[in-house]
Coordinates of C-alpha atoms in Angstrom, one line a residue:
M1 CA 90.6 89.3 122.4
K2 CA 93.8 88.3 121.5
L3 CA 96.0 91.5 119.7
S4 CA 98.6 91.7 117.3
I5 CA 100.3 94.3 118.2
P6 CA 102.1 93.8 121.0
E7 CA 100.6 95.6 124.3
E8 CA 103.7 97.4 126.4
E9 CA 104.0 100.7 125.8
I10 CA 108.0 101.5 126.1
I11 CA 107.8 105.1 125.2
G12 CA 106.4 108.1 127.8
L13 CA 103.1 110.3 127.7
G14 CA 103.5 113.4 126.0
N15 CA 105.8 114.6 124.0
F16 CA 107.4 118.1 121.9
G17 CA 105.6 116.6 117.8
C18 CA 103.8 118.4 116.2
Q19 CA 99.9 117.3 116.2
G20 CA 99.7 114.1 114.1
C21 CA 103.2 113.6 113.6
G22 CA 104.0 110.1 111.7
A23 CA 107.3 109.9 113.2
V24 CA 106.8 109.7 116.9
L25 CA 104.0 106.6 115.8
A26 CA 107.0 104.7 114.2
M27 CA 109.5 104.8 117.4
R28 CA 106.0 103.7 119.2
Y29 CA 105.6 100.9 116.9
A30 CA 109.7 100.0 116.2
L31 CA 110.0 100.0 120.5
K32 CA 106.9 97.4 121.1
A33 CA 109.2 95.3 118.4
L34 CA 113.2 96.0 119.9
G35 CA 111.8 95.9 123.5
R36 CA 113.5 97.8 126.5
N37 CA 117.0 96.9 125.8
T38 CA 117.5 98.5 123.3
I39 CA 120.2 102.0 123.0
I40 CA 119.4 105.2 120.4
T41 CA 122.2 107.0 119.0
L42 CA 120.0 110.5 117.3
P43 CA 121.6 112.9 115.3
A44 CA 119.5 116.3 114.2
C45 CA 116.5 115.5 113.8
C46 CA 111.9 116.5 114.7
W47 CA 112.6 113.6 117.2
S48 CA 115.5 115.3 119.0
V49 CA 113.0 117.6 120.0
I50 CA 110.1 115.2 120.3
D51 CA 111.8 113.6 122.6
G52 CA 112.6 116.9 124.6
P53 CA 115.1 118.7 126.6
F54 CA 117.4 116.7 128.9
P55 CA 116.7 115.4 131.4
H56 CA 113.6 114.5 129.9
S57 CA 113.9 111.8 127.9
L58 CA 110.1 110.1 126.0
V59 CA 111.9 106.6 125.0
N60 CA 112.9 105.4 128.1
V61 CA 115.7 102.9 127.0
S62 CA 120.1 104.6 126.4
L63 CA 119.3 106.6 123.8
F64 CA 122.9 109.3 122.8
H65 CA 122.8 112.5 120.5
T66 CA 125.2 112.7 117.8
A67 CA 126.3 115.0 115.3
F68 CA 124.0 115.3 112.4
E69 CA 126.3 113.4 110.2
T70 CA 127.3 110.2 113.3
A71 CA 124.4 108.4 114.2
A72 CA 125.8 105.7 112.2
P73 CA 129.1 105.0 113.3
A74 CA 128.2 106.4 116.5
A75 CA 126.1 103.6 117.0
S76 CA 128.8 101.1 115.2
G77 CA 131.3 102.2 118.6
I78 CA 128.3 102.1 120.7
R79 CA 128.5 98.1 119.4
A80 CA 132.2 97.1 119.5
G81 CA 132.4 98.7 123.5
L82 CA 129.1 96.2 124.1
E83 CA 131.4 92.7 122.7
V84 CA 134.3 94.6 124.1
K85 CA 132.3 93.9 127.5
G86 CA 130.5 91.2 126.9
K87 CA 126.7 92.7 127.3
K88 CA 123.9 91.9 124.6
A89 CA 121.0 94.9 123.0
N90 CA 119.7 96.6 120.4
V91 CA 122.0 99.3 118.8
V92 CA 120.3 101.3 116.9
A93 CA 120.9 104.8 114.9
W94 CA 117.6 106.5 114.4
A95 CA 117.3 109.1 111.8
G96 CA 115.1 112.1 109.7
D97 CA 115.6 111.6 105.7
G98 CA 118.4 114.9 106.0
A99 CA 120.0 113.0 107.7
T100 CA 120.3 109.8 105.5
Y101 CA 119.4 110.8 102.4
D102 CA 122.3 113.1 102.6
I103 CA 124.2 114.9 105.9
G104 CA 124.7 111.6 107.0
F105 CA 125.2 109.2 103.1
G106 CA 128.5 108.8 102.8
A107 CA 128.9 107.5 106.0
I108 CA 125.9 105.1 106.3
S109 CA 127.3 104.1 103.6
G110 CA 130.6 103.1 105.3
V111 CA 129.3 101.4 108.3
A112 CA 126.6 99.6 105.8
E113 CA 130.3 98.5 103.5
R114 CA 131.7 96.9 106.7
N115 CA 128.9 95.1 107.7
E116 CA 128.5 96.8 111.5
D117 CA 126.1 94.9 113.3
I118 CA 123.4 98.3 113.7
I119 CA 119.8 98.6 112.9
Y120 CA 120.0 101.9 111.0
V121 CA 116.4 103.3 111.3
C122 CA 115.5 105.6 108.6
Y123 CA 112.0 108.0 108.8
D124 CA 111.2 109.4 106.4
N125 CA 109.3 113.1 105.7
E126 CA 110.7 114.2 102.7
A127 CA 112.7 117.2 104.0
Y128 CA 114.3 118.9 106.4
M129 CA 111.2 119.0 108.8
N130 CA 112.6 120.4 112.2
T131 CA 114.2 123.8 111.0
G132 CA 111.0 124.3 108.6
N133 CA 110.5 122.0 106.2
Q134 CA 113.3 122.6 103.7
R135 CA 114.1 120.4 100.4
S136 CA 116.3 117.7 100.4
S137 CA 116.9 115.0 98.9
A138 CA 113.9 112.9 99.7
T139 CA 111.5 115.7 98.8
P140 CA 109.1 113.7 96.4
F141 CA 109.2 115.4 92.4
K142 CA 106.8 118.9 92.1
A143 CA 106.9 119.4 95.9
V144 CA 107.0 122.7 97.1
T145 CA 109.2 123.4 100.2
T146 CA 110.0 126.4 101.7
T147 CA 113.3 126.2 100.0
T148 CA 111.3 125.8 96.4
P149 CA 109.3 128.6 96.0
I150 CA 105.4 128.1 94.5
N151 CA 106.0 129.0 91.7
S152 CA 109.4 126.8 91.0
P153 CA 108.8 123.6 93.1
K154 CA 111.8 120.2 93.1
E155 CA 112.4 120.1 89.5
N156 CA 114.6 116.0 90.3
H157 CA 113.2 113.0 91.3
K158 CA 113.2 111.6 95.2
K159 CA 116.2 109.8 95.5
D160 CA 116.3 105.6 95.1
I161 CA 117.8 105.0 98.7
V162 CA 116.5 101.1 98.2
S163 CA 118.5 100.3 95.7
I164 CA 121.2 102.1 97.0
M165 CA 121.2 100.5 100.2
A166 CA 120.2 97.4 98.8
D167 CA 123.3 97.9 96.4
H168 CA 125.6 97.2 99.2
Q169 CA 124.3 94.0 100.2
I170 CA 123.1 94.5 103.4
P171 CA 121.6 91.1 105.3
Y172 CA 118.9 93.1 105.7
L173 CA 116.7 95.8 103.8
A174 CA 113.0 96.6 104.5
T175 CA 110.8 100.0 103.7
A176 CA 107.5 100.0 106.2
S177 CA 105.2 102.4 107.3
I178 CA 102.7 103.7 110.3
A179 CA 99.9 102.6 108.1
Y180 CA 100.8 99.1 108.5
P181 CA 101.7 98.8 112.3
E182 CA 101.9 94.8 112.4
D183 CA 103.6 94.4 109.0
L184 CA 106.4 97.3 110.7
I185 CA 106.7 95.9 114.2
E186 CA 107.0 92.3 112.6
K187 CA 109.7 93.2 110.4
F188 CA 111.7 95.1 112.7
K189 CA 111.4 91.5 114.8
K190 CA 113.1 89.7 111.9
A191 CA 115.7 92.5 112.4
K192 CA 117.1 92.5 115.9
D193 CA 117.5 88.3 115.7
I194 CA 119.5 89.4 112.0
K195 CA 123.5 89.8 112.6
G196 CA 124.6 92.7 110.5
M197 CA 123.7 95.9 109.3
R198 CA 120.2 96.3 109.1
F199 CA 118.7 99.2 106.9
M200 CA 114.7 100.3 107.7
L201 CA 112.6 102.7 105.9
I202 CA 109.8 104.5 107.4
F203 CA 106.9 106.6 105.1
C204 CA 106.0 109.2 108.0
P205 CA 103.7 111.4 106.9
C206 CA 104.3 115.0 108.4
P207 CA 101.3 117.9 108.4
T208 CA 103.3 120.6 109.3
G209 CA 105.4 119.9 106.3
W210 CA 102.6 118.9 103.9
K211 CA 100.4 120.9 104.8
Y212 CA 96.8 118.5 105.2
S213 CA 95.3 118.3 108.4
P214 CA 96.4 116.2 111.6
S215 CA 93.9 113.7 111.2
L216 CA 94.8 112.8 107.6
T217 CA 97.9 110.9 109.4
I218 CA 97.5 107.8 108.6
K219 CA 95.3 108.2 105.1
L220 CA 98.0 109.4 103.7
A221 CA 100.4 106.6 104.8
R222 CA 98.0 104.2 103.7
L223 CA 97.8 106.1 100.0
A224 CA 101.2 106.2 99.3
V225 CA 101.5 102.4 99.6
Q226 CA 97.3 101.8 98.0
T227 CA 98.9 103.7 95.4
R228 CA 102.4 102.7 95.1
I229 CA 104.1 105.9 95.7
F230 CA 105.6 103.4 98.5
P231 CA 106.1 99.9 98.2
L232 CA 106.3 97.7 101.1
L233 CA 109.0 95.0 101.1
E234 CA 112.2 93.6 101.7
V235 CA 115.7 93.3 100.6
E236 CA 118.3 90.1 101.6
F237 CA 122.0 90.4 100.7
G238 CA 121.0 92.8 98.6
K239 CA 119.7 90.3 95.7
K240 CA 116.1 88.2 97.4
W241 CA 114.0 91.1 96.8
A242 CA 109.7 90.9 98.2
L243 CA 106.9 93.0 98.6
T244 CA 105.0 92.5 101.8
K245 CA 102.2 93.7 100.9
D246 CA 101.5 94.0 97.6
I247 CA 98.6 96.6 95.2
L248 CA 96.9 94.4 92.5
R249 CA 94.7 97.5 91.7
P250 CA 96.0 100.2 93.1
K251 CA 94.6 104.3 93.6
P252 CA 95.7 106.7 90.9
V253 CA 98.4 109.2 92.7
E254 CA 96.2 112.0 92.7
E255 CA 93.5 110.7 95.7
Y256 CA 96.7 110.6 97.7
L257 CA 98.1 114.4 96.7
K258 CA 95.2 116.4 95.9
L259 CA 94.8 116.1 99.9
Q260 CA 98.2 117.4 100.3
G261 CA 98.8 121.1 100.3
R262 CA 102.4 120.7 98.7
F263 CA 101.1 119.6 96.2
K264 CA 98.1 122.0 95.6
H265 CA 100.2 124.5 92.6
L266 CA 99.8 120.8 90.4
K267 CA 98.1 121.2 86.9
E268 CA 96.3 118.4 85.5
E269 CA 99.5 117.1 83.7
D270 CA 101.6 116.8 86.7
I271 CA 99.7 114.8 87.9
K272 CA 99.5 112.5 85.1
E273 CA 103.9 113.2 84.6
I274 CA 103.5 112.0 88.6
Q275 CA 102.0 109.0 87.8
H276 CA 103.7 107.6 84.6
L277 CA 106.8 108.0 86.8
V278 CA 105.8 105.6 89.9
D279 CA 104.0 103.5 87.4
E280 CA 108.0 103.4 85.9
N281 CA 109.5 102.6 89.2
W282 CA 107.1 99.8 89.8
E283 CA 107.8 98.0 87.1
R284 CA 111.3 98.7 87.7
L285 CA 110.8 96.9 91.0
L286 CA 109.1 94.1 89.7
E287 CA 112.0 92.9 87.6
K288 CA 113.5 93.5 90.9
I289 CA 111.4 91.0 92.0
K290 CA 111.6 88.4 89.4
R291 CA 115.2 88.1 88.9

């Protein structure tokens, strides 16, 4: 049997992630593409717990724990050091959505503007999950977190980090999902051969924060793509937009929403509003692809 996914496992056995954690799979697949010659900077996030206490480390590559807002500039500093020494490696900043969309955003923007030669990865579970599911700017419209009481869910839309990063005109940007590992791995293989800033956004469901059975992690990740909530795409130099998986017959967003406790308060009119929002975003994306 020919395997479509690299057989070698780089991350170790056992971890401190929650049962059904999507972020663990994201790292597993990414390292299968990047290989062992990889250096990772890791800010405060779920993965700083998942990796385990010193001297244990799950990833089996060089890893530098750093402050919440500094994963990107720390990675660019490591790149500069490698160049001085004439050494080569994949340099990766690996952060959650809190460090990316919010706390570390200014530093990430600076690294992107300078086109530093790193791969920045955001595994997006749509809240500050390692400190108990607080609202972030990645949290979707109408979702409930521990800082959005049940009677007042989030009233703001999720920040469009893809368009923002694309406007930096970096060489490569891609979205990926743990439900489509072949697509994810191919994008990382492509990214590691490109010089300059690369930005990868990986959709990672969170059983504890989203309040669903851990057995549904892959199903939810797949439904997010099939409902057009999370399109799989690539952007080159901020200009060339392309879908890597077109969804010709999308499923209704209700199929995705009804499986999660964070949306259990939604009324019929809320679901219609979210469906309208997703349809609008999809049309806006198609306009960018046509340009």
